[in-house]
Amino acid sequence: MLERYLTAASTYAHSIDHLFILIAAIVGFWLIAAETIMFTLVFKFRAKNGRPTQYITGEEKHLKRWITIPHAMVLVCDVVIIIGAISVWYNIKQNMPVADETVRVIGQQWAWSFQQAGPDGVMDTPDDIRSVGELHVKINTTYHFELMSRDVVHSFAVPAFRLKQDALPGRTITGWFRPNRLGTYDIQCTQMCGLGHALMAGRIVVETPQDHAAWLMRNSNPAAAGLQALPASPPDGTLTLAEARR
Ligand code: CUA
């Protein structure tokens, strides 16, 4: 049912959703209970002709129970929420599954840029694919991301993945996601980062392995990829890889 209103496109999206529902249900129950009791009592003990005002100190045992019992029940609910939150936090933020692929995500005022390995499957080689505002990933593949910022604090958020992580200048923050639904999803910066903050959006395209391979071939630099295949000491008149890079 939820899927109709909230698109979930990563393996951990449902854990976050379930935690939100748990918290909303517990807090909602107490909100309704507290307001119902309060308004019932306000109505019941409203001013009436001929009824003297009561003076209640609340010190008697049977009155104190109205505080202590709900208090203990709220504490039990807190513990339930904390246990749920810690387990979700551990599984998403601390326990990193082994990566199939790695992408680099760089935030700057005011755009997201991405770097990922080209057809050779190795990062930091000339056939790497660099894109701005659009990241292409394979479905059912575990990605590690290396998140950086060139200037100020940004926040990399993909609502459909339930992923949000701040990007800090001078640091590389590693996280992960595993897309499990085909489609194109929004990326939005969620940390105030200047005038263009609201425009610092992007898209993440989750595609099949075939489509992804085709995209890699289309977008990698064929000249650079070809250069890699050259022998270490090329015959005279051929550029070496280092020369070609200059
Ligand atoms: Cu970058 Cu807001």
Short mmCIF file of C-alpha atoms and ligand atoms in Angstrom, two decimals:
data_model
loop_
_atom_site.label_atom_id
_atom_site.label_comp_id
_atom_site.label_asym_id
_atom_site.label_seq_id
_atom_site.Cartn_x
_atom_site.Cartn_y
_atom_site.Cartn_z
CA MET A 1 0.00 0.00 0.00
CA LEU A 2 2.80 2.34 1.00
CA GLU A 3 4.53 1.78 -2.32
CA ARG A 4 1.80 3.76 -4.04
CA TYR A 5 2.73 6.92 -2.17
CA LEU A 6 6.38 6.38 -1.25
CA THR A 7 8.66 4.95 -3.88
CA ALA A 8 11.29 2.73 -2.29
CA ALA A 9 14.22 1.96 -4.57
CA SER A 10 16.94 0.65 -2.28
CA THR A 11 17.32 -2.42 -0.10
CA TYR A 12 17.21 -0.46 3.15
CA ALA A 13 14.38 1.92 2.25
CA HIS A 14 11.80 -0.30 3.95
CA SER A 15 13.77 -0.46 7.21
CA ILE A 16 13.64 3.33 7.42
CA ASP A 17 9.94 3.36 6.52
CA HIS A 18 9.11 0.77 9.17
CA LEU A 19 10.98 2.78 11.78
CA PHE A 20 9.06 5.92 10.80
CA ILE A 21 5.76 4.04 11.01
CA LEU A 22 6.69 2.60 14.42
CA ILE A 23 7.55 6.06 15.77
CA ALA A 24 4.43 7.65 14.22
CA ALA A 25 2.20 4.91 15.69
CA ILE A 26 3.65 5.16 19.20
CA VAL A 27 3.73 8.95 19.28
CA GLY A 28 0.30 9.12 17.62
CA PHE A 29 -1.19 6.78 20.23
CA TRP A 30 0.09 8.93 23.10
CA LEU A 31 -0.99 12.15 21.40
CA ILE A 32 -4.56 10.90 20.96
CA ALA A 33 -4.67 9.35 24.46
CA ALA A 34 -3.38 12.50 26.18
CA GLU A 35 -5.61 14.89 24.24
CA THR A 36 -8.71 12.70 24.71
CA ILE A 37 -8.19 12.48 28.47
CA MET A 38 -7.43 16.18 28.77
CA PHE A 39 -10.48 17.37 26.82
CA THR A 40 -12.75 14.84 28.59
CA LEU A 41 -11.66 16.16 31.99
CA VAL A 42 -11.92 19.79 30.87
CA PHE A 43 -15.47 19.10 29.73
CA LYS A 44 -16.44 17.04 32.77
CA PHE A 45 -15.13 19.45 35.39
CA ARG A 46 -16.12 22.69 33.70
CA ALA A 47 -17.70 25.47 35.76
CA LYS A 48 -21.23 24.66 36.87
CA ASN A 49 -23.63 26.65 38.98
CA GLY A 50 -23.72 25.42 42.54
CA ARG A 51 -20.56 23.31 42.33
CA PRO A 52 -17.72 24.58 44.50
CA THR A 53 -14.18 24.71 43.12
CA GLN A 54 -12.09 21.71 44.18
CA TYR A 55 -8.58 22.07 45.46
CA ILE A 56 -6.52 19.04 44.42
CA THR A 57 -2.89 18.77 45.48
CA GLY A 58 -2.29 15.49 43.63
CA GLU A 59 -0.40 13.96 46.56
CA GLU A 60 -2.70 11.04 47.22
CA LYS A 61 -1.60 7.65 45.95
CA HIS A 62 -4.60 7.13 43.68
CA LEU A 63 -3.91 10.49 42.02
CA LYS A 64 -0.17 10.02 41.69
CA ARG A 65 -0.82 6.86 39.68
CA TRP A 66 -2.13 9.06 36.86
CA ILE A 67 1.44 10.34 36.48
CA THR A 68 3.60 7.33 37.35
CA ILE A 69 1.86 4.66 35.27
CA PRO A 70 1.79 6.58 31.96
CA HIS A 71 5.33 7.79 32.71
CA ALA A 72 6.59 4.20 32.97
CA MET A 73 4.68 3.22 29.82
CA VAL A 74 6.20 6.12 27.87
CA LEU A 75 9.67 5.05 29.02
CA VAL A 76 9.00 1.51 27.74
CA CYS A 77 7.95 3.00 24.38
CA ASP A 78 11.16 5.07 24.31
CA VAL A 79 13.21 1.91 24.75
CA VAL A 80 11.31 0.22 21.89
CA ILE A 81 12.05 3.21 19.60
CA ILE A 82 15.72 3.31 20.65
CA ILE A 83 16.19 -0.41 19.97
CA GLY A 84 14.55 -0.03 16.53
CA ALA A 85 16.59 3.07 15.72
CA ILE A 86 19.93 1.56 16.76
CA SER A 87 19.39 -1.59 14.72
CA VAL A 88 18.44 0.42 11.60
CA TRP A 89 21.35 2.83 12.12
CA TYR A 90 23.81 -0.04 12.56
CA ASN A 91 22.62 -1.85 9.43
CA ILE A 92 22.69 1.25 7.23
CA LYS A 93 25.42 3.50 8.55
CA GLN A 94 27.92 1.28 10.31
CA ASN A 95 27.79 -2.17 8.80
CA MET A 96 29.08 -1.67 5.25
CA PRO A 97 28.41 -4.63 2.94
CA VAL A 98 31.14 -5.57 0.46
CA ALA A 99 31.03 -3.28 -2.55
CA ASP A 100 30.46 -4.44 -6.11
CA GLU A 101 31.17 -0.94 -7.45
CA THR A 102 32.41 2.37 -6.12
CA VAL A 103 31.33 5.84 -7.21
CA ARG A 104 32.71 9.19 -6.19
CA VAL A 105 30.20 11.92 -5.40
CA ILE A 106 31.43 15.50 -5.25
CA GLY A 107 29.31 18.40 -4.06
CA GLN A 108 30.10 22.00 -4.84
CA GLN A 109 28.16 25.26 -5.05
CA TRP A 110 25.78 24.31 -6.68
CA ALA A 111 25.93 21.01 -8.44
CA TRP A 112 26.68 17.35 -7.88
CA SER A 113 29.34 15.69 -9.97
CA PHE A 114 30.12 12.00 -10.16
CA GLN A 115 33.05 9.85 -11.08
CA GLN A 116 32.93 6.15 -11.75
CA ALA A 117 35.09 3.52 -13.40
CA GLY A 118 34.76 3.21 -17.17
CA PRO A 119 34.56 -0.07 -19.09
CA ASP A 120 37.88 -1.21 -17.58
CA GLY A 121 36.20 -1.37 -14.15
CA VAL A 122 39.04 0.51 -12.44
CA MET A 123 38.64 3.95 -10.89
CA ASP A 124 41.18 6.74 -11.51
CA THR A 125 42.08 5.60 -15.00
CA PRO A 126 41.66 7.70 -18.16
CA ASP A 127 38.45 5.98 -19.21
CA ASP A 128 36.65 7.03 -16.01
CA ILE A 129 33.26 8.55 -16.55
CA ARG A 130 32.64 11.94 -15.02
CA SER A 131 29.17 13.35 -15.11
CA VAL A 132 27.42 16.37 -13.66
CA GLY A 133 23.92 16.14 -12.23
CA GLU A 134 23.30 12.58 -13.36
CA LEU A 135 24.54 9.31 -11.92
CA HIS A 136 23.92 5.98 -13.65
CA VAL A 137 23.94 2.81 -11.57
CA LYS A 138 23.11 -0.86 -12.04
CA ILE A 139 20.15 -2.48 -10.35
CA ASN A 140 20.84 -5.06 -7.60
CA THR A 141 24.44 -3.94 -7.22
CA THR A 142 26.01 -2.82 -3.96
CA TYR A 143 27.63 0.59 -4.36
CA HIS A 144 30.01 2.29 -2.02
CA PHE A 145 30.09 6.04 -2.45
CA GLU A 146 32.97 8.33 -1.57
CA LEU A 147 31.38 11.64 -0.75
CA MET A 148 33.33 14.89 -0.85
CA SER A 149 32.75 18.62 -1.00
CA ARG A 150 34.79 21.22 -2.84
CA ASP A 151 33.64 24.17 -0.76
CA VAL A 152 30.99 24.16 1.97
CA VAL A 153 28.83 21.59 3.76
CA HIS A 154 26.33 19.93 1.43
CA SER A 155 24.09 16.93 1.97
CA PHE A 156 23.67 14.16 -0.57
CA ALA A 157 20.08 12.94 -0.40
CA VAL A 158 18.26 10.39 -2.53
CA PRO A 159 14.75 10.22 -1.05
CA ALA A 160 13.77 7.09 -2.99
CA PHE A 161 16.76 5.28 -1.46
CA ARG A 162 16.09 6.85 1.99
CA LEU A 163 19.70 7.94 1.77
CA LYS A 164 21.01 11.17 3.25
CA GLN A 165 24.59 11.98 4.10
CA ASP A 166 26.35 15.27 4.72
CA ALA A 167 29.37 16.11 2.58
CA LEU A 168 32.13 17.97 4.44
CA PRO A 169 34.99 19.87 2.83
CA GLY A 170 38.33 18.20 3.55
CA ARG A 171 36.83 14.81 4.30
CA THR A 172 35.86 11.75 2.31
CA ILE A 173 32.81 10.07 3.77
CA THR A 174 32.04 6.53 2.68
CA GLY A 175 28.58 5.04 2.63
CA TRP A 176 26.64 2.53 0.61
CA PHE A 177 23.40 1.81 -1.18
CA ARG A 178 21.96 -1.05 -3.22
CA PRO A 179 19.30 0.02 -5.73
CA ASN A 180 16.60 -2.60 -6.26
CA ARG A 181 14.08 -0.83 -8.50
CA LEU A 182 14.54 0.43 -12.07
CA GLY A 183 13.82 4.07 -12.76
CA THR A 184 15.04 7.63 -12.46
CA TYR A 185 15.07 9.19 -8.99
CA ASP A 186 15.74 12.62 -7.55
CA ILE A 187 18.90 13.72 -5.85
CA GLN A 188 18.62 16.87 -3.75
CA CYS A 189 21.08 18.73 -1.59
CA THR A 190 19.51 18.91 1.87
CA GLN A 191 21.89 21.22 3.67
CA MET A 192 21.67 25.00 3.28
CA CYS A 193 24.73 25.78 1.19
CA GLY A 194 24.13 29.21 -0.31
CA LEU A 195 22.00 31.00 -2.85
CA GLY A 196 21.74 28.08 -5.25
CA HIS A 197 20.95 25.45 -2.61
CA ALA A 198 17.41 24.81 -3.87
CA LEU A 199 18.72 24.31 -7.39
CA MET A 200 21.38 21.80 -6.32
CA ALA A 201 19.49 18.79 -7.57
CA GLY A 202 20.36 15.83 -9.75
CA ARG A 203 19.08 12.51 -10.97
CA ILE A 204 20.08 8.94 -10.33
CA VAL A 205 19.24 6.44 -13.04
CA VAL A 206 18.89 2.81 -11.96
CA GLU A 207 19.24 0.63 -15.04
CA THR A 208 19.71 -3.00 -16.05
CA PRO A 209 23.29 -4.33 -16.36
CA GLN A 210 22.89 -4.33 -20.17
CA ASP A 211 21.72 -0.72 -20.29
CA HIS A 212 24.45 0.27 -17.87
CA ALA A 213 27.17 -1.38 -19.96
CA ALA A 214 25.83 0.40 -23.04
CA TRP A 215 25.82 3.72 -21.17
CA LEU A 216 29.41 3.12 -20.03
CA MET A 217 30.51 2.45 -23.60
CA ARG A 218 28.71 5.53 -24.91
CA ASN A 219 30.10 7.87 -22.29
CA SER A 220 33.62 6.72 -21.67
CA ASN A 221 36.30 8.48 -23.62
CA PRO A 222 37.11 6.01 -26.42
CA ALA A 223 40.46 7.68 -27.07
CA ALA A 224 41.46 7.30 -23.44
CA ALA A 225 40.18 3.74 -23.28
CA GLY A 226 42.14 2.93 -26.46
CA LEU A 227 45.30 4.49 -25.07
CA GLN A 228 45.17 2.17 -22.12
CA ALA A 229 45.49 -0.78 -24.40
CA LEU A 230 48.77 0.56 -25.77
CA PRO A 231 51.96 -1.29 -24.84
CA ALA A 232 54.07 0.25 -22.07
CA SER A 233 56.80 1.44 -24.46
CA PRO A 234 55.09 2.37 -27.71
CA PRO A 235 56.93 2.48 -31.02
CA ASP A 236 58.33 5.86 -32.12
CA GLY A 237 55.83 8.48 -33.07
CA THR A 238 53.10 7.21 -30.76
CA LEU A 239 52.08 9.22 -27.73
CA THR A 240 52.61 7.55 -24.39
CA LEU A 241 49.75 7.54 -21.97
CA ALA A 242 51.44 10.18 -19.80
CA GLU A 243 51.99 12.44 -22.79
CA ALA A 244 48.44 12.05 -23.96
CA ARG A 245 47.16 13.13 -20.58
CA ARG A 246 49.01 16.47 -20.76
CU1 CUA B 1 24.47 22.03 -1.55
CU2 CUA B 1 22.53 22.77 -0.43
#
